[in-house]
Short mmCIF file of N, CA and C in Angstrom, two decimals:
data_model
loop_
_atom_site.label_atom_id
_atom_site.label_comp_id
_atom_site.label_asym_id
_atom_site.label_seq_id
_atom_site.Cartn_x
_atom_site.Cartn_y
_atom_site.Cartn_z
N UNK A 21 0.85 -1.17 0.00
CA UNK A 21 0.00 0.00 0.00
C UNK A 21 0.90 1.24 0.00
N UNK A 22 0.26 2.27 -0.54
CA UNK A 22 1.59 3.79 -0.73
C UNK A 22 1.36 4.55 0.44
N UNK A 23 2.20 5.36 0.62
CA UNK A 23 2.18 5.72 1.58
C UNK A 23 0.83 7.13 1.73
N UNK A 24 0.46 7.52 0.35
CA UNK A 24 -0.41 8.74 0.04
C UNK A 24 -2.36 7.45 0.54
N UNK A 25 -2.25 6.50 0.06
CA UNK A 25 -3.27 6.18 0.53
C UNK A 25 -3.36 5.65 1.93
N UNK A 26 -2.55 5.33 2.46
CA UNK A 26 -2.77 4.87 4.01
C UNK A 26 -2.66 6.29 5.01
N UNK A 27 -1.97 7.54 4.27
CA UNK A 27 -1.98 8.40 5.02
C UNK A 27 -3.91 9.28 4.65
N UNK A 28 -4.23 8.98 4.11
CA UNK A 28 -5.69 9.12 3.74
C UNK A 28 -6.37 8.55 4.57
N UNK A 29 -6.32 7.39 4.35
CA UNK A 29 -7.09 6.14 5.32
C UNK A 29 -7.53 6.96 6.60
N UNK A 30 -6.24 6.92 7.10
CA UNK A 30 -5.96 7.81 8.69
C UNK A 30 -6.71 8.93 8.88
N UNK A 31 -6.05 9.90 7.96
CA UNK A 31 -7.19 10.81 8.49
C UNK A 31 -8.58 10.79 7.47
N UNK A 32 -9.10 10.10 6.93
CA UNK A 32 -10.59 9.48 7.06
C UNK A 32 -11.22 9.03 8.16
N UNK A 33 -10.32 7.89 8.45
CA UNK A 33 -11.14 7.46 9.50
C UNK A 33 -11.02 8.49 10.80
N UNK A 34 -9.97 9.19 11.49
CA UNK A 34 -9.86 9.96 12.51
C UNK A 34 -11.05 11.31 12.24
N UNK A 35 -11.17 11.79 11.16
CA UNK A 35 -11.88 13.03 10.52
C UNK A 35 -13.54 12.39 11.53
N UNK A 36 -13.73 11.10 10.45
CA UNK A 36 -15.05 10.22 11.01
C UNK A 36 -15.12 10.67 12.81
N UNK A 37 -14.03 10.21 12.99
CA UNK A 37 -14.07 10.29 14.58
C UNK A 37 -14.01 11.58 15.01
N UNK A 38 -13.61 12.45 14.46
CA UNK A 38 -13.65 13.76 14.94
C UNK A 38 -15.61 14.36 15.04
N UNK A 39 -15.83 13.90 13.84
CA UNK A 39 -16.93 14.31 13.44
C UNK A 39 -18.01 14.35 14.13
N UNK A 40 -18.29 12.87 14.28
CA UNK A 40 -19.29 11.84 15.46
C UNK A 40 -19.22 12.82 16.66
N UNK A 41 -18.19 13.56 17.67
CA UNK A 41 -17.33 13.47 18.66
C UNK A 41 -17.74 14.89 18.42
N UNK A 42 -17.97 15.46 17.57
CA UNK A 42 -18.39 17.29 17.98
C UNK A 42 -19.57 17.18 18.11
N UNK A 43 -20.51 16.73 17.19
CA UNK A 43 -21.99 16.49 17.18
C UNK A 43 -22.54 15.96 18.65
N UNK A 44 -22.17 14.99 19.34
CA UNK A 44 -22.25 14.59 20.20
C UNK A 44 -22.07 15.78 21.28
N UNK A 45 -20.69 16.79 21.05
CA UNK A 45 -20.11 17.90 22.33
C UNK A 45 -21.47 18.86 22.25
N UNK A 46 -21.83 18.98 20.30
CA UNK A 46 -22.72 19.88 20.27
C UNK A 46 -24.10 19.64 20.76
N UNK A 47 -24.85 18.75 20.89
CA UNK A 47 -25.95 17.74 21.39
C UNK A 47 -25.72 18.50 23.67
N UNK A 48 -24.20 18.01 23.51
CA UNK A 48 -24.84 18.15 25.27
C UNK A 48 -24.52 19.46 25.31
N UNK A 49 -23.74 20.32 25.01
CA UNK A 49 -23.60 21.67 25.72
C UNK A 49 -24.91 22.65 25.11
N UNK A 50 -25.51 21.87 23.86
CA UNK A 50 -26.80 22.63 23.69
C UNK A 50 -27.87 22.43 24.61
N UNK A 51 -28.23 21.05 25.19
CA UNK A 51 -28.81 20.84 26.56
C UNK A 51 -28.19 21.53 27.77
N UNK A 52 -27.10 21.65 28.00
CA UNK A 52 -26.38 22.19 29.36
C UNK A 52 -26.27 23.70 28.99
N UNK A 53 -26.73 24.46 28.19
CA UNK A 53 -27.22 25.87 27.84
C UNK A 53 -28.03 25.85 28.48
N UNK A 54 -29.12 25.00 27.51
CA UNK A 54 -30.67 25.54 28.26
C UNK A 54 -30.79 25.17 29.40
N UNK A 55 -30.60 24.38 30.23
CA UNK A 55 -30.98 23.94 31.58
C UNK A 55 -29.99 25.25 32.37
N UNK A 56 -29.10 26.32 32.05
CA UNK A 56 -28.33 27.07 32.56
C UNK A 56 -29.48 28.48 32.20
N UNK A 57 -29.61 28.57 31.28
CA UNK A 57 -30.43 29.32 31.01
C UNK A 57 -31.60 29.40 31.87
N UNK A 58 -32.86 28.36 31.75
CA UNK A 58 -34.38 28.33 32.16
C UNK A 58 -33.79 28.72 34.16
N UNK A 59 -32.27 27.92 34.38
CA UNK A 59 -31.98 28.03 35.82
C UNK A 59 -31.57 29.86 36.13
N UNK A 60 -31.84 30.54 35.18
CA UNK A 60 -30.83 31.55 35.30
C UNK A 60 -32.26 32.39 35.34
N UNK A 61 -33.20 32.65 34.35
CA UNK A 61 -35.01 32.78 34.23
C UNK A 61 -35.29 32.93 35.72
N UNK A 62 -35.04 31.39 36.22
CA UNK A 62 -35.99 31.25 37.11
C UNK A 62 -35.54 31.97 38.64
N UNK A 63 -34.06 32.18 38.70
CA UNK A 63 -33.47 32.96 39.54
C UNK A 63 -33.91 34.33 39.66
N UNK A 64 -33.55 34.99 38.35
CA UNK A 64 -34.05 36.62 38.37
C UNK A 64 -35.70 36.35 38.72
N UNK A 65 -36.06 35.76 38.39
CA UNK A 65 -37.81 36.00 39.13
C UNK A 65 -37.91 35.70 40.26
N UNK A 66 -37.07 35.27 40.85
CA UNK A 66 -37.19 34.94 42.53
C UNK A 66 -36.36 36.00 43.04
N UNK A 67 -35.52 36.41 42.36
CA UNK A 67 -34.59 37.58 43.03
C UNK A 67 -35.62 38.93 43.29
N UNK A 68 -36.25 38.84 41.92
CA UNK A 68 -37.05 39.89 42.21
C UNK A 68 -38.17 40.40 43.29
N UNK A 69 -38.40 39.83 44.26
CA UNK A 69 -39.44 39.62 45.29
C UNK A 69 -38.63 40.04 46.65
N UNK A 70 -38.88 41.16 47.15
CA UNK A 70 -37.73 41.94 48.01
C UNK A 70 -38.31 41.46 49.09
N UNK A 71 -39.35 40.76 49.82
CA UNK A 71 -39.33 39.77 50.48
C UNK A 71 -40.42 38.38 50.83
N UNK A 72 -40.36 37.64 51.90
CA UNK A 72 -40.81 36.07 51.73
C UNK A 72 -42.77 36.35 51.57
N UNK A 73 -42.81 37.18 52.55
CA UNK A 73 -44.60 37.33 52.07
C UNK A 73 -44.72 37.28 50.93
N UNK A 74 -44.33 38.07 50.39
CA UNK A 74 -44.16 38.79 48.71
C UNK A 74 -44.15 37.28 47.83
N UNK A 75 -42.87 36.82 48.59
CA UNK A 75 -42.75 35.80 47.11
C UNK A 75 -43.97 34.48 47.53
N UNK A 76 -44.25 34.64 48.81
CA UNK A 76 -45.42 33.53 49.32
C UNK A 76 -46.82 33.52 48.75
N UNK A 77 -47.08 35.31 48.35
CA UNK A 77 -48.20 35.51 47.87
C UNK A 77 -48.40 34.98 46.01
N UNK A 78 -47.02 35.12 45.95
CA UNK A 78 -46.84 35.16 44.34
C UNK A 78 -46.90 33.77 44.02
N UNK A 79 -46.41 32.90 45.08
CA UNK A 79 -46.44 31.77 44.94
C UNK A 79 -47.89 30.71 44.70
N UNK A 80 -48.83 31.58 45.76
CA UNK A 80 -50.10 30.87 45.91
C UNK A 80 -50.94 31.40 44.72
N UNK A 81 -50.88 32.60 44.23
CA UNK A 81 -51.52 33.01 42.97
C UNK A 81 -51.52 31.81 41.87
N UNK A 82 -52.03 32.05 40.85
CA UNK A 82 -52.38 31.40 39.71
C UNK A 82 -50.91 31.06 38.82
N UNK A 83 -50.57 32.51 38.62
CA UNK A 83 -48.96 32.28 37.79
C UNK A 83 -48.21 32.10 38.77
N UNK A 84 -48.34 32.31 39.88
CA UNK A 84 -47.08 31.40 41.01
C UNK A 84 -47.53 30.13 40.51
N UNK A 85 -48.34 29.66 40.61
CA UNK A 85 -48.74 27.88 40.68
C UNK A 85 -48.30 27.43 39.25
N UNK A 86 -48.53 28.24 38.18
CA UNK A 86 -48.04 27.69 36.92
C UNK A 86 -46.32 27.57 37.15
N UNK A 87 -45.70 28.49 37.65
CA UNK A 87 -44.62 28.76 37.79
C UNK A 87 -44.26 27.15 38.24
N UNK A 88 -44.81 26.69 39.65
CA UNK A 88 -43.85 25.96 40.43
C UNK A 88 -44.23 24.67 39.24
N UNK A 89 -45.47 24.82 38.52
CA UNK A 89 -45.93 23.37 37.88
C UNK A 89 -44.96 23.15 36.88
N UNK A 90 -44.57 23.92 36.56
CA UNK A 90 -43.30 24.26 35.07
C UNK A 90 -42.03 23.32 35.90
N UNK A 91 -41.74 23.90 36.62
CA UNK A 91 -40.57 23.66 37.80
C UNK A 91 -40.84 22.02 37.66
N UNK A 92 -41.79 21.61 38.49
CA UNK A 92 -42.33 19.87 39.14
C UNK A 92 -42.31 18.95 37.85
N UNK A 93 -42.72 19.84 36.57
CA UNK A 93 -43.13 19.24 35.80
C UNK A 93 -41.50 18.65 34.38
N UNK A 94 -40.81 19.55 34.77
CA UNK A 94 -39.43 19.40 34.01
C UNK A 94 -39.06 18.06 33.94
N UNK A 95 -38.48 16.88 35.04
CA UNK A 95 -38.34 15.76 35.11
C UNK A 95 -39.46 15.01 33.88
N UNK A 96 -40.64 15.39 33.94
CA UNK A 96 -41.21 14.50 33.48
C UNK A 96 -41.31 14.87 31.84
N UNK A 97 -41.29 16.02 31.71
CA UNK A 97 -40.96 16.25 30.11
C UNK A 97 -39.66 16.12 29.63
N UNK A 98 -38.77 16.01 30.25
CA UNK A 98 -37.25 15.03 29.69
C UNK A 98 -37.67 14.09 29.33
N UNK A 99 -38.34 13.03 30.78
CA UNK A 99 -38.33 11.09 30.32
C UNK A 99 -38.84 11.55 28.95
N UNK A 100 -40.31 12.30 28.66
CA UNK A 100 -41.33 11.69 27.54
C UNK A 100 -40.28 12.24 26.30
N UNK A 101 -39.38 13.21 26.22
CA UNK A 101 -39.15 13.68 25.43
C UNK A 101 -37.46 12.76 25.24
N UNK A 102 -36.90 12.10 25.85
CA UNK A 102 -36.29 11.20 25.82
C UNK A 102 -36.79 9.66 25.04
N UNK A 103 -37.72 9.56 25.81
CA UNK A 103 -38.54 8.32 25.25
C UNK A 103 -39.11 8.40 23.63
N UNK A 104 -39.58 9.46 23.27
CA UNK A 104 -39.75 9.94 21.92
C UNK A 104 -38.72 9.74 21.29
N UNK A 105 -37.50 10.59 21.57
CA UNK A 105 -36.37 10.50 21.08
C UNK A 105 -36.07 9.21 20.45
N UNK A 106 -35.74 8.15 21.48
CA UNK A 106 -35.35 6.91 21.48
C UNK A 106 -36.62 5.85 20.53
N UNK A 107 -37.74 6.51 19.90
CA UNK A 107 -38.40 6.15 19.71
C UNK A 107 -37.98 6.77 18.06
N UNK A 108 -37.67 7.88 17.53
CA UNK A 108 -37.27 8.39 16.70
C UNK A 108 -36.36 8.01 15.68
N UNK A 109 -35.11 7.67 17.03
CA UNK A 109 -34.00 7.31 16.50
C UNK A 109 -33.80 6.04 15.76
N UNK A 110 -34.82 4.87 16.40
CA UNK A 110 -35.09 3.35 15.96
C UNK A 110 -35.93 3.20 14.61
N UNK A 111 -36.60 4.27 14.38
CA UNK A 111 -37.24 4.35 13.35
C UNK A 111 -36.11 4.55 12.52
N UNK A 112 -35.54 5.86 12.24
CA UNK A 112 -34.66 6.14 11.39
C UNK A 112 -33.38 5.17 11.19
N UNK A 113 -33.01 4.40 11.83
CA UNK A 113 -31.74 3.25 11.69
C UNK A 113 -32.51 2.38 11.28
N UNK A 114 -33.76 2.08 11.30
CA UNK A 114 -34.34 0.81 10.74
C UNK A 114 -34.56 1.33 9.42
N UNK A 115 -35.05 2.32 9.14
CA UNK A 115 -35.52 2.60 7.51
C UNK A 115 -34.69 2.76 6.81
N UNK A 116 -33.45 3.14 7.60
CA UNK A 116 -31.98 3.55 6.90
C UNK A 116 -31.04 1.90 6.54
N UNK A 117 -31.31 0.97 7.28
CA UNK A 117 -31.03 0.03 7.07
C UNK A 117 -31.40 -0.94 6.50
N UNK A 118 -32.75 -0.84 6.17
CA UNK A 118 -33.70 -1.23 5.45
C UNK A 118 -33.05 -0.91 3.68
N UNK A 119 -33.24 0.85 3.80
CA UNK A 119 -32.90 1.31 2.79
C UNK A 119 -31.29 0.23 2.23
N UNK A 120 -30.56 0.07 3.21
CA UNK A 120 -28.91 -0.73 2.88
C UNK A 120 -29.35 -2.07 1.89
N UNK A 121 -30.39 -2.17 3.18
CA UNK A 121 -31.05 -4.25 2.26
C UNK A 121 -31.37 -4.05 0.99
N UNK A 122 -32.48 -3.07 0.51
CA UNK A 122 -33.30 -2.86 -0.15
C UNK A 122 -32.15 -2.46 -1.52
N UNK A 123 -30.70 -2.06 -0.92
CA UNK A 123 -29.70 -2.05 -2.19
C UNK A 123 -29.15 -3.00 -2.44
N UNK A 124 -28.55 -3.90 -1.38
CA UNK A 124 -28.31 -5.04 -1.49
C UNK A 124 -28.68 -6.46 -2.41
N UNK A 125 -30.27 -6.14 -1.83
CA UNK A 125 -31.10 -6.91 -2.91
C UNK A 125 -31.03 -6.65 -4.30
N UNK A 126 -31.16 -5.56 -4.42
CA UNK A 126 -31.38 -5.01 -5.58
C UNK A 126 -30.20 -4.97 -6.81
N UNK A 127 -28.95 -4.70 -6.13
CA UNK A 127 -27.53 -4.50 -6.85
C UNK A 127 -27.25 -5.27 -6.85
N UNK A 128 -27.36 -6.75 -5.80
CA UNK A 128 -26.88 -8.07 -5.72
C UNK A 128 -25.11 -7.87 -5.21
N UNK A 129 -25.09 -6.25 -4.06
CA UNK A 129 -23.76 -5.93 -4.07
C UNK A 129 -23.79 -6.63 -2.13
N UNK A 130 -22.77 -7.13 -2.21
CA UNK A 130 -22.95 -8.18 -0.60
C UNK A 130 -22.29 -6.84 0.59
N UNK A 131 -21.68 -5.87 0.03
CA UNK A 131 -20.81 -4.72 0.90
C UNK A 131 -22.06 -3.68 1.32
N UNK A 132 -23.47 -3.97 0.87
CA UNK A 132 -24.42 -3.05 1.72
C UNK A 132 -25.38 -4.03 2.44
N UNK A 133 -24.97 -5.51 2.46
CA UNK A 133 -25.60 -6.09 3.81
C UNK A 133 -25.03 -6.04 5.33
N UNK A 134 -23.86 -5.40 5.00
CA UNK A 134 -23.30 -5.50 6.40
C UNK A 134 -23.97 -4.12 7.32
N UNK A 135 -24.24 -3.30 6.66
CA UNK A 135 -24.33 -2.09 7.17
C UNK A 135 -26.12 -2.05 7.70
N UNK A 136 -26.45 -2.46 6.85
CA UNK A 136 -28.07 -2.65 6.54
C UNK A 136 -28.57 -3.69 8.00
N UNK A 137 -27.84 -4.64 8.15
CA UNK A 137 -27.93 -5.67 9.27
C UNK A 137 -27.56 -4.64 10.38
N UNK A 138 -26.63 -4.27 10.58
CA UNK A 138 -25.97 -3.34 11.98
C UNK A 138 -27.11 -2.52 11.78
N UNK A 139 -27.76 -1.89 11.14
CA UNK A 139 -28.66 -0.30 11.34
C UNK A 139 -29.76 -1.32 11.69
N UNK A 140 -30.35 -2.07 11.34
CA UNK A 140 -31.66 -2.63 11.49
C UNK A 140 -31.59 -2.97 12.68
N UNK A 141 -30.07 -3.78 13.54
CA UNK A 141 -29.80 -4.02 15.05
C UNK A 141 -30.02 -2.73 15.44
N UNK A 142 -29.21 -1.47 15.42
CA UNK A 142 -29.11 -0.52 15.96
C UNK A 142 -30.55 -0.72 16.40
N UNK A 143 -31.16 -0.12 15.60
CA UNK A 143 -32.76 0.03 15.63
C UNK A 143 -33.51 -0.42 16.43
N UNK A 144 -33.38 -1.70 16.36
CA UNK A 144 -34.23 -2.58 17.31
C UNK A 144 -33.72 -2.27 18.85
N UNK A 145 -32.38 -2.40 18.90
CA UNK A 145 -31.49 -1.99 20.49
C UNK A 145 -32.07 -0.71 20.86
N UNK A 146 -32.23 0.67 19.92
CA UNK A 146 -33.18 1.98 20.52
C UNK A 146 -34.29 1.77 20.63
N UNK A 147 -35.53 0.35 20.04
CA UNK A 147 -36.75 0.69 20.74
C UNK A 147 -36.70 -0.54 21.64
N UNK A 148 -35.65 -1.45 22.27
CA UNK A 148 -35.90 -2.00 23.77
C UNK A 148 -35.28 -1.11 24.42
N UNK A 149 -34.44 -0.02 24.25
CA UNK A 149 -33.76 0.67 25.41
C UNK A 149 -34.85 1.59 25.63
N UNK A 150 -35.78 2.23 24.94
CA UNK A 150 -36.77 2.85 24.74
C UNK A 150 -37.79 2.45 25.58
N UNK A 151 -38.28 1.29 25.26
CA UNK A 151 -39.48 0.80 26.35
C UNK A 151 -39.13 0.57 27.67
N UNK A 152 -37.48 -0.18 27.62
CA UNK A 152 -37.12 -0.32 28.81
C UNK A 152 -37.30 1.31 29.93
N UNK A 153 -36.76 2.48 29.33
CA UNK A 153 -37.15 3.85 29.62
C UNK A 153 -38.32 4.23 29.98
N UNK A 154 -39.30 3.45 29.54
CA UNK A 154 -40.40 4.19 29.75
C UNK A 154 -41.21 3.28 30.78
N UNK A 155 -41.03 1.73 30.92
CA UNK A 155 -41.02 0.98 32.25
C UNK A 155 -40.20 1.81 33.02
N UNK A 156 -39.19 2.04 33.33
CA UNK A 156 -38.37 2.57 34.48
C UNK A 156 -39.10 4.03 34.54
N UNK A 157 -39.52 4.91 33.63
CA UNK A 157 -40.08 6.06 33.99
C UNK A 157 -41.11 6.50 34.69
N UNK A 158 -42.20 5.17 34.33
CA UNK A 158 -43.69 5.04 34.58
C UNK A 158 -43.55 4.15 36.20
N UNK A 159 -42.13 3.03 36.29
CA UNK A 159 -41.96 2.61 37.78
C UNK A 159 -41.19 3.97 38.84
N UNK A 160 -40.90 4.76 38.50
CA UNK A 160 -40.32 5.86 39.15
C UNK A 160 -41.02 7.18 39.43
N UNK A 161 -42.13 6.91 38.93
CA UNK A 161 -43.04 8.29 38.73
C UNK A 161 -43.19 9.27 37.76
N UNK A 162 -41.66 9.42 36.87
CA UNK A 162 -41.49 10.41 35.91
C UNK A 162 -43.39 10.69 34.91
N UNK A 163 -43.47 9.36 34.37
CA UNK A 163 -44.33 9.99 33.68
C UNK A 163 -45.85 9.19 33.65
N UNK A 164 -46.03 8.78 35.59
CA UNK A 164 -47.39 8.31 35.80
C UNK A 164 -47.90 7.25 35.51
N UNK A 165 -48.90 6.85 36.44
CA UNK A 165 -49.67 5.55 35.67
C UNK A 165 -50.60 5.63 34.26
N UNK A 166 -51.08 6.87 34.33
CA UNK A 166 -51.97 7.13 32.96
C UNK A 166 -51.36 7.64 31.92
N UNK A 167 -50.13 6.79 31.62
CA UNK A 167 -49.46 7.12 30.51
C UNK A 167 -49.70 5.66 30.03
N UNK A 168 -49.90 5.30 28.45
CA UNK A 168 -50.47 4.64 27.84
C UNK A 168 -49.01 3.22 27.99
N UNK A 169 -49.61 2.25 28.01
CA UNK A 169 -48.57 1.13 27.73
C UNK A 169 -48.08 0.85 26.56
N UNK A 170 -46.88 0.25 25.99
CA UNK A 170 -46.92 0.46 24.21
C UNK A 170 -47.70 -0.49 23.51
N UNK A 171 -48.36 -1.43 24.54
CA UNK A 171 -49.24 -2.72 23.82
C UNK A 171 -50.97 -1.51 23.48
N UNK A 172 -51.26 -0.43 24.26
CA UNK A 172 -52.11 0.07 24.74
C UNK A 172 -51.80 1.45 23.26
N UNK A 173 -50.47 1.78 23.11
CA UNK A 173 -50.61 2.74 22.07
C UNK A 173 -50.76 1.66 20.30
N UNK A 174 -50.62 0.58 20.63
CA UNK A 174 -50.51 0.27 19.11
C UNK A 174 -52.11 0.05 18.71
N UNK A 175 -52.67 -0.72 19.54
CA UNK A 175 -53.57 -1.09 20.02
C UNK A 175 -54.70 0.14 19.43
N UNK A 176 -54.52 1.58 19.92
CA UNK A 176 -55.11 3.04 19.78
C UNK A 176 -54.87 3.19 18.17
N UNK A 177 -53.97 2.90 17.91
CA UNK A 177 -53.50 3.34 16.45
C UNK A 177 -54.24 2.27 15.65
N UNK A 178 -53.94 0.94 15.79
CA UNK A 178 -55.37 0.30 15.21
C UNK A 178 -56.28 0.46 15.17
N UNK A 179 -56.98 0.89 16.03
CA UNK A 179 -58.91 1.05 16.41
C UNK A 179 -58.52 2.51 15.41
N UNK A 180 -58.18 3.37 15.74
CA UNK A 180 -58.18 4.34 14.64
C UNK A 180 -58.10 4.21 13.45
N UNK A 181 -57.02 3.43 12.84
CA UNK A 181 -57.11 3.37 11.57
C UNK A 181 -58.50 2.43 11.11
N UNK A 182 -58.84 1.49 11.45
CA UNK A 182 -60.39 1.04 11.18
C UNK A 182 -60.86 1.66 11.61
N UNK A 183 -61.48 2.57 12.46
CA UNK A 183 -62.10 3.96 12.22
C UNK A 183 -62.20 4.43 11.15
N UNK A 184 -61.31 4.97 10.50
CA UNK A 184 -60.71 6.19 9.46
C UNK A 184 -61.15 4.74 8.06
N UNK A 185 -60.85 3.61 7.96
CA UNK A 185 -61.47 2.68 7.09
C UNK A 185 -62.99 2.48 6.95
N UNK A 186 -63.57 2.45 7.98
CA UNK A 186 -65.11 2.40 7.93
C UNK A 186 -65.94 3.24 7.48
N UNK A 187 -64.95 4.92 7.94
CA UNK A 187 -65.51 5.84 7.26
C UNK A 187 -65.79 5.90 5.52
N UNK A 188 -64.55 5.68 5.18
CA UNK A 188 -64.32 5.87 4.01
C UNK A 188 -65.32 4.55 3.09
#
């Protein structure tokens, strides 16, 4: 091998790794903004109350109560919005891997079954880590007993769509 293509190789593959590795930095410090931020919001409005009656009264009011519900309610719009996520992500590695098979088959080329198999795993691994999330969320309180089970949402999405069939 020359030395111009293995020095390629390298930084291909390191570039790859660079790449993955910002997206990821950019993903959490865009979360660790906002949670600095909404914490920074919620300070100046408490600062503002020159004293405890004051902020006691503000508290028991209507927009005090929305206030603290925003507050109580944060934990639980992560899990769901986590759980979505993870629900998102399995979709898209499966269709994307799908898409690999669907060349595979088609080109009769054997170098897009490998990829196509790993994304379709991926996939499947984000919607058990997914449900597993949302058992542990719904056993922890995050997001309640009257949050739907996933046997209970497919279940909804059927009766609907024969709905929407009967009509028609």
């Amino acid at each position: 091998m020359e030395n111009g293509v293995f020095v390629m190789i390298v930084f291909v593959s390191l570039g790859s790794f660079a790449m993955v590795a910002f997206i990821v930095w950019l993903g959490v410090n865009a979360r660790n903004r906002k949670a600095t931020l909404q914490a920074g919001v919620q300070t100046r409005l408490i600062d503002k109350f020159s004293n405890a009656p004051e902020f006691v009264d503000f508290l028991n009011s209507d927009t005090g109560k929305q206030f603290l519900t925003g507050i109580d309610k944060m934990p639980q719009l992560m899990a769901r919005d986590r759980i979505i996520g993870g629900v998102s992500r399995g979709v898209i590695m499966m269709l994307l891997g799908a898409a690999f098979i669907a060349i595979w088959i088609a080109d009769s080329n054997i170098g897009f079954m490998y990829p196509g198999f790993i994304l379709i795993g991926l996939g499947i691994s984000f919607f058990i880590s997914t449900l597993i999330s949302l058992k542990m969320s719904q056993k922890f309180g995050l997001l309640g007993n009257d949050t739907p089970t996933p046997r209970e949402i497919v279940n909804h999405k059927l009766d609907r769509r024969d709905a929407t069939e009967t009509q028609a």
